[in-house]
Amino acid sequence: MAGRAGEGPQQPAPHGDGWAERLLDHLRPGARDPRRVVAWLAGAVQGTGCLQGADGRLLAGTPMPLDPVLVADVVAGRISAAAVQDGDRHLRLVAVRAPDTRPGAAGLLAVARATPFDRRAADIVTHTAGVVELLLRERELTTAGHRLRRAAADLRLAILQLLMVEDTVSARRVAAGLWPGLLDTDSACVYIVEGDPADRDGLAEDCLDMTHGQALVVRCPAMDGHVIVLSPAPATAQRLRSLVDSRPGTFLGGSVRQSLAQTSTAYGQAVSALAVARFRPDQAAVYAERTHPERLMDPGALHAWSAAVLRPLDTLPHHTRAELLATTRLGLEFTAVSAAKVLGVSRNTVRARMDRVETLLGADFSDLTVRAAAHLALNTQAALTEELAATAPRPSAVRLGDLLAGPALRAWAHDLLDRLDRDGRDLRGTLRAWIAAGGNAERAAHDVGVHAQTVREHVRGAEPVLERQLLAAGTDLYEVVLAHLALGDLAVPALLRANQGQPDSPVHG
């Protein structure tokens, strides 16, 4: 290398041929790209430009051989710029300063050309380094902002997943540092806002803005178009309704107020309400707006029956029992894949936990009537507060059939299923056969002598009539199953096998 000269900081004045204005154009919104700036620089000085990071990685321009010692001096901040002649090349190296107080540089701008750098060319290089510094600073801040938002979103999801498995202590601990006071409550409502999956990021941001920091807003890990909102604030419901009103094609489903330990139950209620919202002109519904079968059963008998059904899990450690119950509730409400995404575990873990519960209960979850009965027991247990638990009857030989025999429940079941008789198609018969076949359209079609597609069309046609989702297993479907059981249209299942060697063990059927 023929020569080397270190230079101190300079603030040269730009020349008046318009290059400064053209350089500043690169700071306009939509034109902020270091690669374009370096390309412009190369043309402006009739040479070659190269921008590399402090680690030597090429960021823009054309790579060129540089003296590593000189590069290290510039990047380390020992010199801010250097002019070098290397054979027939004339080089100009300028440090691109870091956006903070670090002594070193964020990168290095190098320019080579065949003729020496006159004052104009040197000024262009120096001012271009300043513009590149601003662009890199903006990029770094933008990247940091994205990382921060992503980290916050991941934390919100982690908090929700902790609540889903009833670990309210850990959930509060995680939330306290970032959202003080958010979970300083015993109960909250869960809402699901559904929109176009392509617009979900904007929908989530709108939910954050509308709730003014008074809600846990999570992009649902299982459903691409869903935003989950958990909030103790009463005003949240109205704010979300206003949001839905202003966005066509957006729907809102909300739960009733539940304890934080029952977040998974509230989530299922919000999903159920969302199905109703799709048929409502105002595109919104709350779970409490319709009658549910468990509310028409004798509370004491229902709690006693549920406790007896779930008694085989009582010998497990508390954390294990809560984990199995929460996972099974979600697994019965959704697919194993969706439940796994919501809980942040693998689908094999969900299936393994449900298989364990199935074994302990002596149940067959492939039977829709069994699933409906298990779902009723699990949600009754989840809704049992400490006060109710203290006064709840001890497990007894109450049968599911006894719970379903009450006149209020039978009247509700008649009112619900009689709606299907108004349709010219045999929706009721097809639906009964489909439930009996475990939700398998092919088996149901064989049983009733029609095509499988006809079965699917009839089941789909029953959804708006009943205002319930049926093809997606969950609370809606299980309520319809219970209605069939109450009217005797389907046989009451044997959910729990008698425990061998225990003469007082109940058989639930």
PDB file of N, CA, C and O in Angstrom, residues 2 19 31 68 86 113 134 163 183 247 249-250 252 260 300 323 336 352 355 469:
ATOM      1  N   ALA A   2       0.648   2.136  -0.927  1.00  0.00           N
ATOM      2  CA  ALA A   2       1.559   3.260  -1.146  1.00  0.00           C
ATOM      3  C   ALA A   2       1.534   4.255  -0.021  1.00  0.00           C
ATOM      4  O   ALA A   2       2.551   4.845   0.325  1.00  0.00           O
ATOM      5  N   TRP A  19     -25.631  17.990  -5.280  1.00  0.00           N
ATOM      6  CA  TRP A  19     -25.473  16.626  -4.766  1.00  0.00           C
ATOM      7  C   TRP A  19     -26.009  16.482  -3.338  1.00  0.00           C
ATOM      8  O   TRP A  19     -26.512  15.416  -2.960  1.00  0.00           O
ATOM      9  N   ALA A  31     -37.766   5.927   0.839  1.00  0.00           N
ATOM     10  CA  ALA A  31     -36.503   5.901   0.095  1.00  0.00           C
ATOM     11  C   ALA A  31     -35.328   5.579   1.005  1.00  0.00           C
ATOM     12  O   ALA A  31     -34.179   5.719   0.604  1.00  0.00           O
ATOM     13  N   PRO A  68      -6.674  -4.702   6.764  1.00  0.00           N
ATOM     14  CA  PRO A  68      -7.394  -5.039   7.998  1.00  0.00           C
ATOM     15  C   PRO A  68      -6.951  -4.202   9.192  1.00  0.00           C
ATOM     16  O   PRO A  68      -7.754  -3.918  10.084  1.00  0.00           O
ATOM     17  N   ASP A  86      -3.525   3.067  -2.816  1.00  0.00           N
ATOM     18  CA  ASP A  86      -3.099   1.682  -2.913  1.00  0.00           C
ATOM     19  C   ASP A  86      -2.895   1.361  -4.381  1.00  0.00           C
ATOM     20  O   ASP A  86      -3.837   1.010  -5.100  1.00  0.00           O
ATOM     21  N   ARG A 113     -11.675   4.956  -6.000  1.00  0.00           N
ATOM     22  CA  ARG A 113     -11.789   5.475  -7.361  1.00  0.00           C
ATOM     23  C   ARG A 113     -10.388   5.634  -7.954  1.00  0.00           C
ATOM     24  O   ARG A 113      -9.373   5.596  -7.236  1.00  0.00           O
ATOM     25  N   LEU A 134     -27.607   7.665  10.030  1.00  0.00           N
ATOM     26  CA  LEU A 134     -29.017   7.872  10.396  1.00  0.00           C
ATOM     27  C   LEU A 134     -29.879   6.686   9.976  1.00  0.00           C
ATOM     28  O   LEU A 134     -30.768   6.252  10.726  1.00  0.00           O
ATOM     29  N   LEU A 163     -52.295 -19.325  32.945  1.00  0.00           N
ATOM     30  CA  LEU A 163     -53.670 -19.260  33.433  1.00  0.00           C
ATOM     31  C   LEU A 163     -54.481 -20.454  32.947  1.00  0.00           C
ATOM     32  O   LEU A 163     -55.362 -20.951  33.663  1.00  0.00           O
ATOM     33  N   LEU A 183     -53.445  -8.321  36.724  1.00  0.00           N
ATOM     34  CA  LEU A 183     -54.019  -9.552  37.279  1.00  0.00           C
ATOM     35  C   LEU A 183     -54.235  -9.462  38.782  1.00  0.00           C
ATOM     36  O   LEU A 183     -54.352 -10.481  39.456  1.00  0.00           O
ATOM     37  N   ARG A 247     -65.561  -2.456  12.222  1.00  0.00           N
ATOM     38  CA  ARG A 247     -64.797  -3.318  11.319  1.00  0.00           C
ATOM     39  C   ARG A 247     -65.729  -4.382  10.746  1.00  0.00           C
ATOM     40  O   ARG A 247     -65.994  -5.396  11.402  1.00  0.00           O
ATOM     41  N   GLY A 249     -67.095  -7.648   8.986  1.00  0.00           N
ATOM     42  CA  GLY A 249     -66.494  -8.974   8.900  1.00  0.00           C
ATOM     43  C   GLY A 249     -65.727  -9.382  10.135  1.00  0.00           C
ATOM     44  O   GLY A 249     -64.979 -10.365  10.118  1.00  0.00           O
ATOM     45  N   THR A 250     -65.908  -8.647  11.229  1.00  0.00           N
ATOM     46  CA  THR A 250     -65.244  -8.966  12.494  1.00  0.00           C
ATOM     47  C   THR A 250     -66.302  -9.372  13.514  1.00  0.00           C
ATOM     48  O   THR A 250     -67.386  -8.786  13.555  1.00  0.00           O
ATOM     49  N   LEU A 252     -67.271 -10.925  17.676  1.00  0.00           N
ATOM     50  CA  LEU A 252     -66.842 -10.900  19.071  1.00  0.00           C
ATOM     51  C   LEU A 252     -67.634 -11.913  19.880  1.00  0.00           C
ATOM     52  O   LEU A 252     -68.853 -11.933  19.847  1.00  0.00           O
ATOM     53  N   LEU A 260     -59.775 -16.477  37.779  1.00  0.00           N
ATOM     54  CA  LEU A 260     -58.599 -16.636  36.933  1.00  0.00           C
ATOM     55  C   LEU A 260     -58.214 -18.104  36.772  1.00  0.00           C
ATOM     56  O   LEU A 260     -57.697 -18.508  35.731  1.00  0.00           O
ATOM     57  N   GLY A 300     -76.707 -29.534  43.677  1.00  0.00           N
ATOM     58  CA  GLY A 300     -76.104 -30.485  44.600  1.00  0.00           C
ATOM     59  C   GLY A 300     -75.834 -31.820  43.943  1.00  0.00           C
ATOM     60  O   GLY A 300     -74.756 -32.408  44.092  1.00  0.00           O
ATOM     61  N   GLU A 323     -53.124 -30.038  35.879  1.00  0.00           N
ATOM     62  CA  GLU A 323     -52.605 -30.073  34.510  1.00  0.00           C
ATOM     63  C   GLU A 323     -53.424 -31.015  33.638  1.00  0.00           C
ATOM     64  O   GLU A 323     -53.783 -30.690  32.495  1.00  0.00           O
ATOM     65  N   ALA A 336     -56.617 -31.767  19.326  1.00  0.00           N
ATOM     66  CA  ALA A 336     -55.378 -31.898  20.095  1.00  0.00           C
ATOM     67  C   ALA A 336     -54.343 -30.894  19.616  1.00  0.00           C
ATOM     68  O   ALA A 336     -53.579 -30.341  20.419  1.00  0.00           O
ATOM     69  N   ALA A 352     -51.229 -37.650  25.285  1.00  0.00           N
ATOM     70  CA  ALA A 352     -50.791 -38.506  26.394  1.00  0.00           C
ATOM     71  C   ALA A 352     -51.550 -38.171  27.670  1.00  0.00           C
ATOM     72  O   ALA A 352     -51.967 -39.067  28.428  1.00  0.00           O
ATOM     73  N   ASP A 355     -55.104 -39.411  27.263  1.00  0.00           N
ATOM     74  CA  ASP A 355     -55.140 -40.873  27.363  1.00  0.00           C
ATOM     75  C   ASP A 355     -55.082 -41.302  28.822  1.00  0.00           C
ATOM     76  O   ASP A 355     -55.753 -42.266  29.233  1.00  0.00           O
ATOM     77  N   GLN A 469     -72.226 -24.279  16.828  1.00  0.00           N
ATOM     78  CA  GLN A 469     -71.288 -24.961  15.955  1.00  0.00           C
ATOM     79  C   GLN A 469     -71.304 -26.440  16.284  1.00  0.00           C
ATOM     80  O   GLN A 469     -71.187 -26.823  17.452  1.00  0.00           O
TER      81      GLN A 469
END
